[in-house]
Coordinates of C-alpha atoms in Angstrom, one line a residue:
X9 CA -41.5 23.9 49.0
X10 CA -38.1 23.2 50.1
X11 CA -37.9 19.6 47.5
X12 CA -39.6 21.5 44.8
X13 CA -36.4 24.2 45.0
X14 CA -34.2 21.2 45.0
X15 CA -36.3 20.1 41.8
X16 CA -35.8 23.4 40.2
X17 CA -32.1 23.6 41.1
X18 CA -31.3 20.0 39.9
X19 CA -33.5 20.9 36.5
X20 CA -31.2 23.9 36.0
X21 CA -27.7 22.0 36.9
X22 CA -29.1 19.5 34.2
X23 CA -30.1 22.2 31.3
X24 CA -26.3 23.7 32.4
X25 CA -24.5 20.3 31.8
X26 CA -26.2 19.7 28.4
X27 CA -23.7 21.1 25.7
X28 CA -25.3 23.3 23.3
X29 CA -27.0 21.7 20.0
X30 CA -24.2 22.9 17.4
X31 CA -21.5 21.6 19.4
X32 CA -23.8 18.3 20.2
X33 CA -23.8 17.5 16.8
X34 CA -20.4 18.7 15.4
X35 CA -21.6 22.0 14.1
X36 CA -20.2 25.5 13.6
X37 CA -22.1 27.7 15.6
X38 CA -24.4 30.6 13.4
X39 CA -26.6 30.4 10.8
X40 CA -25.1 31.2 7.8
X41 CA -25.5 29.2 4.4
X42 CA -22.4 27.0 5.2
X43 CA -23.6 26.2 8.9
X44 CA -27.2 25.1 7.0
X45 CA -25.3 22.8 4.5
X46 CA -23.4 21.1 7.8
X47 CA -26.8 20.6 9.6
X48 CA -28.1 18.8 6.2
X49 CA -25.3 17.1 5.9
X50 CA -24.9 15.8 9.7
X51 CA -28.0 16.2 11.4
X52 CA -30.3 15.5 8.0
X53 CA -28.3 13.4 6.4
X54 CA -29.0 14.4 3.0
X55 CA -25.8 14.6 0.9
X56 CA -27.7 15.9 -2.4
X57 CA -29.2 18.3 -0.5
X58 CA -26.0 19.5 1.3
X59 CA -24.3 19.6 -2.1
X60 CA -26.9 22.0 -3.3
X61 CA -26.4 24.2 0.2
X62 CA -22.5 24.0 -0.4
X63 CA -23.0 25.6 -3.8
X64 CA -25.1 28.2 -2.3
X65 CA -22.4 28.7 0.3
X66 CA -19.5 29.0 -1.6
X67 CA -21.7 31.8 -4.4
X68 CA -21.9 33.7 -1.1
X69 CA -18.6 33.9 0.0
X70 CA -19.3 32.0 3.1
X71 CA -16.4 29.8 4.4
X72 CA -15.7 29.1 0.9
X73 CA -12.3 26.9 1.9
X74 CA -14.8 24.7 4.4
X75 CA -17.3 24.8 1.6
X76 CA -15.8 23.7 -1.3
X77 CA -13.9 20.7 0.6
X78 CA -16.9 19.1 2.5
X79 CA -18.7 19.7 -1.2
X80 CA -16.0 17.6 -2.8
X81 CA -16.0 14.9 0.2
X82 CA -19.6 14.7 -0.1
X83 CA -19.7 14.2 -3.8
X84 CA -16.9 11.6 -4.0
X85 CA -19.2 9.7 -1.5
X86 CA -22.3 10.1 -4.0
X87 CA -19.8 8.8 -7.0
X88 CA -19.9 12.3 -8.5
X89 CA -16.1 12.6 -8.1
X90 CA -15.6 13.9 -11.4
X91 CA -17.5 17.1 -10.7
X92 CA -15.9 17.1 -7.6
X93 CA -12.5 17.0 -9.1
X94 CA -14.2 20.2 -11.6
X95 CA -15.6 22.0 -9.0
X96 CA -12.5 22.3 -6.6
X97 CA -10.1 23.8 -10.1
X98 CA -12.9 26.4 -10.8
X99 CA -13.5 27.3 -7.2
X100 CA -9.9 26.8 -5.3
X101 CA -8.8 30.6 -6.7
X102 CA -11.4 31.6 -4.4
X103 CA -9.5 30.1 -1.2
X104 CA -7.0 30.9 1.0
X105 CA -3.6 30.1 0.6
X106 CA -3.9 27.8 3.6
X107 CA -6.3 25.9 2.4
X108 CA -4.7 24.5 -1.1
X109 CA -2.5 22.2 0.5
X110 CA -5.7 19.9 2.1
X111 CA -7.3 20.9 -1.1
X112 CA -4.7 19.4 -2.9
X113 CA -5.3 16.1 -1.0
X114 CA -8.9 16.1 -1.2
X115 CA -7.9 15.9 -5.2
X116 CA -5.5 12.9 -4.8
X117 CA -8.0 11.2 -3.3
X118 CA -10.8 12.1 -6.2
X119 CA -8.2 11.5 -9.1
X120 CA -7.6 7.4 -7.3
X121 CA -11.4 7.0 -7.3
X122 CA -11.7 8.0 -10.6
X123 CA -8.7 6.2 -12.1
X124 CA -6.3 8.9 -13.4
X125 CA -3.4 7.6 -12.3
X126 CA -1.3 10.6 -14.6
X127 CA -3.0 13.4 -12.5
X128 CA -2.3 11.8 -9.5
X129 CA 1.2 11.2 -9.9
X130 CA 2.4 14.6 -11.0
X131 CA 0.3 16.2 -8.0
X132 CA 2.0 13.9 -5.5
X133 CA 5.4 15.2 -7.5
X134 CA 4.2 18.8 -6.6
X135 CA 3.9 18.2 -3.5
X136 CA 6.7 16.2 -3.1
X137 CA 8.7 19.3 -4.8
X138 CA 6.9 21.7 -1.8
X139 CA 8.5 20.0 0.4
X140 CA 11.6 20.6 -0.7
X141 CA 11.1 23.8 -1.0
X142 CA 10.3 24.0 1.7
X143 CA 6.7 25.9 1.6
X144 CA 4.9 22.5 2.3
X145 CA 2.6 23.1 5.8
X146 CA 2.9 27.2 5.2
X147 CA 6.7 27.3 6.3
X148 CA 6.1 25.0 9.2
X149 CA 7.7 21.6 10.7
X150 CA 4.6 20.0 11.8
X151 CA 1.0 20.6 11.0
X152 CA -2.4 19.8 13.0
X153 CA -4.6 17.5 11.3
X154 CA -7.8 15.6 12.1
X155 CA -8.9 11.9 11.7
X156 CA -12.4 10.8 13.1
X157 CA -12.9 14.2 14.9
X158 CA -9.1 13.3 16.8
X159 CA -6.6 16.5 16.0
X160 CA -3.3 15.2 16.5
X161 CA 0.8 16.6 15.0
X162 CA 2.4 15.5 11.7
X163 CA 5.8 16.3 10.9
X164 CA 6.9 17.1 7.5
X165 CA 9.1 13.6 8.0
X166 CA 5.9 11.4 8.2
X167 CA 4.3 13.5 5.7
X168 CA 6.9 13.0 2.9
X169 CA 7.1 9.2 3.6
X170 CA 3.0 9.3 3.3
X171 CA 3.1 10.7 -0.4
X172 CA 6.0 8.7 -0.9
X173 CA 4.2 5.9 -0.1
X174 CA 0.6 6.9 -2.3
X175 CA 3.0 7.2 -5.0
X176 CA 4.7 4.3 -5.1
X177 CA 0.5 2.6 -5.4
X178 CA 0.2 4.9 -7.8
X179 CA 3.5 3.7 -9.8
X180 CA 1.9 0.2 -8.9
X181 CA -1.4 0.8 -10.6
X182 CA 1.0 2.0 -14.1
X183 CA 2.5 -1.2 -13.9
X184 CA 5.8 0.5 -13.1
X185 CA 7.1 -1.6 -11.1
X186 CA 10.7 -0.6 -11.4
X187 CA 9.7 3.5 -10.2
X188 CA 7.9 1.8 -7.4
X189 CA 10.5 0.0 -5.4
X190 CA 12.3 3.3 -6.0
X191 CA 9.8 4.9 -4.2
X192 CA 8.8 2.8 -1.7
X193 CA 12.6 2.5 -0.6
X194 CA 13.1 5.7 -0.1
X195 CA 9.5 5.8 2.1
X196 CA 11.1 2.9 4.1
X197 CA 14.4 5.3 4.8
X198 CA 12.3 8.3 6.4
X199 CA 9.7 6.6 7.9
X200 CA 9.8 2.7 7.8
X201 CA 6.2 0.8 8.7
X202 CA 4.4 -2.5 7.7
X203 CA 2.1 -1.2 5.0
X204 CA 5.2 -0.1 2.9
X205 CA 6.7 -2.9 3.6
X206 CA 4.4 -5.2 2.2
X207 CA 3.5 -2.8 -0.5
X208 CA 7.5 -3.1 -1.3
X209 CA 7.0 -6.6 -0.9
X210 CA 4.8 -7.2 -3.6
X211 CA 6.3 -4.9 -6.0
X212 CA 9.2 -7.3 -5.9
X213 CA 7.2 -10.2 -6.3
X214 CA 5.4 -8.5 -9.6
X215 CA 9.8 -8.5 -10.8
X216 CA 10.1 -12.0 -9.8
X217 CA 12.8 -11.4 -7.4
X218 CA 11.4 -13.5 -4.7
X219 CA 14.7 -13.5 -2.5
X220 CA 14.4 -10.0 -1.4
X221 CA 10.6 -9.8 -1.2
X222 CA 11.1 -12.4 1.3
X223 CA 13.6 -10.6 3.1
X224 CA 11.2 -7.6 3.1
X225 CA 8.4 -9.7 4.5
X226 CA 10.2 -10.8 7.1
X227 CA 10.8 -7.6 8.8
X228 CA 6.6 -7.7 8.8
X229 CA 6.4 -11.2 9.8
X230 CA 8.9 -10.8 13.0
X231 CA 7.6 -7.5 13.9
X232 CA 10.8 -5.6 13.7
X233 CA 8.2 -2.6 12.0
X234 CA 6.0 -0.3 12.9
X235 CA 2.3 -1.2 12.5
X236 CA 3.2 -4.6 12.0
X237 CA 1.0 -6.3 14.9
X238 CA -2.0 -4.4 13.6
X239 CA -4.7 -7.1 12.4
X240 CA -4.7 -6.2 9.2
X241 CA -1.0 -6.1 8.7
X242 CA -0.7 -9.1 9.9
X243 CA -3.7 -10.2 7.7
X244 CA -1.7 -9.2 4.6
X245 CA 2.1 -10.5 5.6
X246 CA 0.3 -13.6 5.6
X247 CA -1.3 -13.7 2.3
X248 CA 1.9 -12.1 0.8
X249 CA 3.6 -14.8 2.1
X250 CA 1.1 -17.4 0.2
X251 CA 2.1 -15.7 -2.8
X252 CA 5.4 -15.8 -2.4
X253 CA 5.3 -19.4 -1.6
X254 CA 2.9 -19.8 -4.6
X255 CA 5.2 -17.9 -7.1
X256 CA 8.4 -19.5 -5.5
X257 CA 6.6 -23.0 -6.4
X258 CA 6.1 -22.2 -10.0
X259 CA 9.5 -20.8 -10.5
X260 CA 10.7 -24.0 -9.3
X261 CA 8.7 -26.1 -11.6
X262 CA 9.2 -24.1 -14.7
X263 CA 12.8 -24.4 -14.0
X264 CA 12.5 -28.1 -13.5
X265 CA 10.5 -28.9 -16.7
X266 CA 13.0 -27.0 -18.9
X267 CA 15.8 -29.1 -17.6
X268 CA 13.6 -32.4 -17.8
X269 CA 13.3 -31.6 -21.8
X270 CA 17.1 -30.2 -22.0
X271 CA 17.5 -33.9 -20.7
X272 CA 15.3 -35.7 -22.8
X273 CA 16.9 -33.5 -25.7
X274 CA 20.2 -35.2 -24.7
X275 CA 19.5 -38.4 -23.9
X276 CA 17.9 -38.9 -27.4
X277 CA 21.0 -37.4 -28.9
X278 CA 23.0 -39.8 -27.3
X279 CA 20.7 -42.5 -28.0
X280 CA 21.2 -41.2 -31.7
X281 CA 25.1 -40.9 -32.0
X282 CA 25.5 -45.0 -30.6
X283 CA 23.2 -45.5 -34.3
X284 CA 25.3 -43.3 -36.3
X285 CA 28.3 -45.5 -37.6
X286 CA 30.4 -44.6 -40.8
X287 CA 29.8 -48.1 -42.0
X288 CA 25.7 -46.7 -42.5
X289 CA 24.7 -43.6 -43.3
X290 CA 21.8 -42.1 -41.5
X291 CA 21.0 -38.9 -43.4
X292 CA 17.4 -37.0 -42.4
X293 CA 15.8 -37.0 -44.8
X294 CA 16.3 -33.0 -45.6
X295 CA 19.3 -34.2 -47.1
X296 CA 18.0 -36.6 -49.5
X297 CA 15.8 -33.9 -50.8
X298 CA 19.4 -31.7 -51.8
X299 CA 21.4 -34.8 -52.2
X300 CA 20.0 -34.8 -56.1
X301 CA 20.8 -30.9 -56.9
X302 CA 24.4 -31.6 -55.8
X303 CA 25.8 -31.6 -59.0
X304 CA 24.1 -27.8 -59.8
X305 CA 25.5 -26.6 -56.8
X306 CA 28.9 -27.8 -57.0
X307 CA 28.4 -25.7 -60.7

């Protein structure tokens, strides 16, 4: 009698320790229509189902800024980012004002999938102007935000060299090469890390000024920046630096073949003039052709 207790009491220390299900799998706790779309979504794992609950959540009025975020997320991961993109201008009146700035970023993202380059620019601008303003992160210095379930603090400082930075790629993906060292400058200023870096780096070497893209490598290559003995920084310096080399090696020839025929154009000049005596003339043969309307000219 005495083990069995002992049984019983570890059993019920055991059933204490486990955590509850919703919290198991990374669920809000209920069971409204939004808490159903998460469980198909994480537990299920069926996106096009979950989209369909999401709707359903969002006509309901339940956690419609949750909602209509995890819908987009979900849809830009089934390739249907252009609804996405539709679905969060219809529905992002219905939101709090809290939740349009992370809205806004869910959008960035969706405009870069799809390629509309335009949209993306002048909403990093907006935000960029927030800032300023100083209503970006609802009147706050930092904000909490989540990576990988991980909350941890971003100040407005690292967020303006962030969008700073997407916009400078953006700028990139114009072909504006010019706006994007612009940028990517003044990213380096608040907030200076590797990834710019190189970014800044190759936006030099797309205006062939290879000097200073390798002065901007450098700093990646010594690791006098932050994030520059990350693998994949370190991954990139290197293949930035291949480039460089590459492009270096083809200014260098292009230069040296216009002076070899600038040479050759010389040498056969002078090889010319030691011909050309006053005792023969050596006219082309251009000058034959006029030589008999000489006469009608001189008229």
């Amino acid at each position: 009698m005495t083990s069995l207790r002992k049984g019983q009491r570890a059993d019920q220390v055991q059933v204490q320790q486990d955590p509850p299900y919703h919290v198991l799998h990374k669920l809000p706790p209920g069971d409204s229509p939004y808490v159903r779309a998460k469980h198909v979504q994480l537990v299920q794992k069926d996106p096009e189902a979950a989209i369909v609950l999401f709707w359903k959540a969002i006509n309901a009025g339940d956690r419609v800024d949750s909602a209509l975020k995890d819908m987009a997320v979900v849809m830009k991961q089934q390739d249907r980012a252009e609804e996405a993109i539709e679905a969060i201008k219809s529905f992002r009146d219905r939101c709090s004002k809290q939740a349009q700035e992370s809205l806004d970023n869910v959008l960035i993202d969706l405009y870069k999938k799809c390629g509309r380059v335009e949209e993306q620019i002048e909403l990093l601008k907006q935000k960029l102007w927030m800032i300023y303003q100083g209503e970006a992160f609802n009147g706050k210095l930092t904000k909490t935000a989540r990576s990988h379930g991980r909350k941890f603090q971003v100040t407005i400082k690292k967020e303006t060299s962030r969008i700073l930075g997407n916009l400078g790629w953006a700028y990139m993906q114009q072909g504006n090469h010019v706006a994007a060292e612009v940028v990517y400058r003044k990213a380096q200023i608040i907030d200076p890390d590797a990834n710019k870096a190189c970014n800044l780096c190759l936006c030099l070497i797309k205006q062939t000024r290879y000097v200073e893209a390798q002065s901007v490598l450098d700093d990646v290559l010594q690791g006098a920046l932050s994030g520059s003995d990350e693998p994949k920084s370190k991954i990139r310096a290197k293949e930035l630096l291949q480039e460089l080399e590459q492009c270096q090696t083809v200014a260098l020839s292009s230069n040296s073949l216009s002076l070899n025929i600038e040479d050759a154009f010389l040498e056969g000049l002078d090889h010319l003039m030691k011909h050309w005596t006053p005792l023969r003339s050596r006219r082309l043969p251009i000058f034959e052709e006029i030589s008999s309307f000489r006469d009608q000219l001189a008229c």
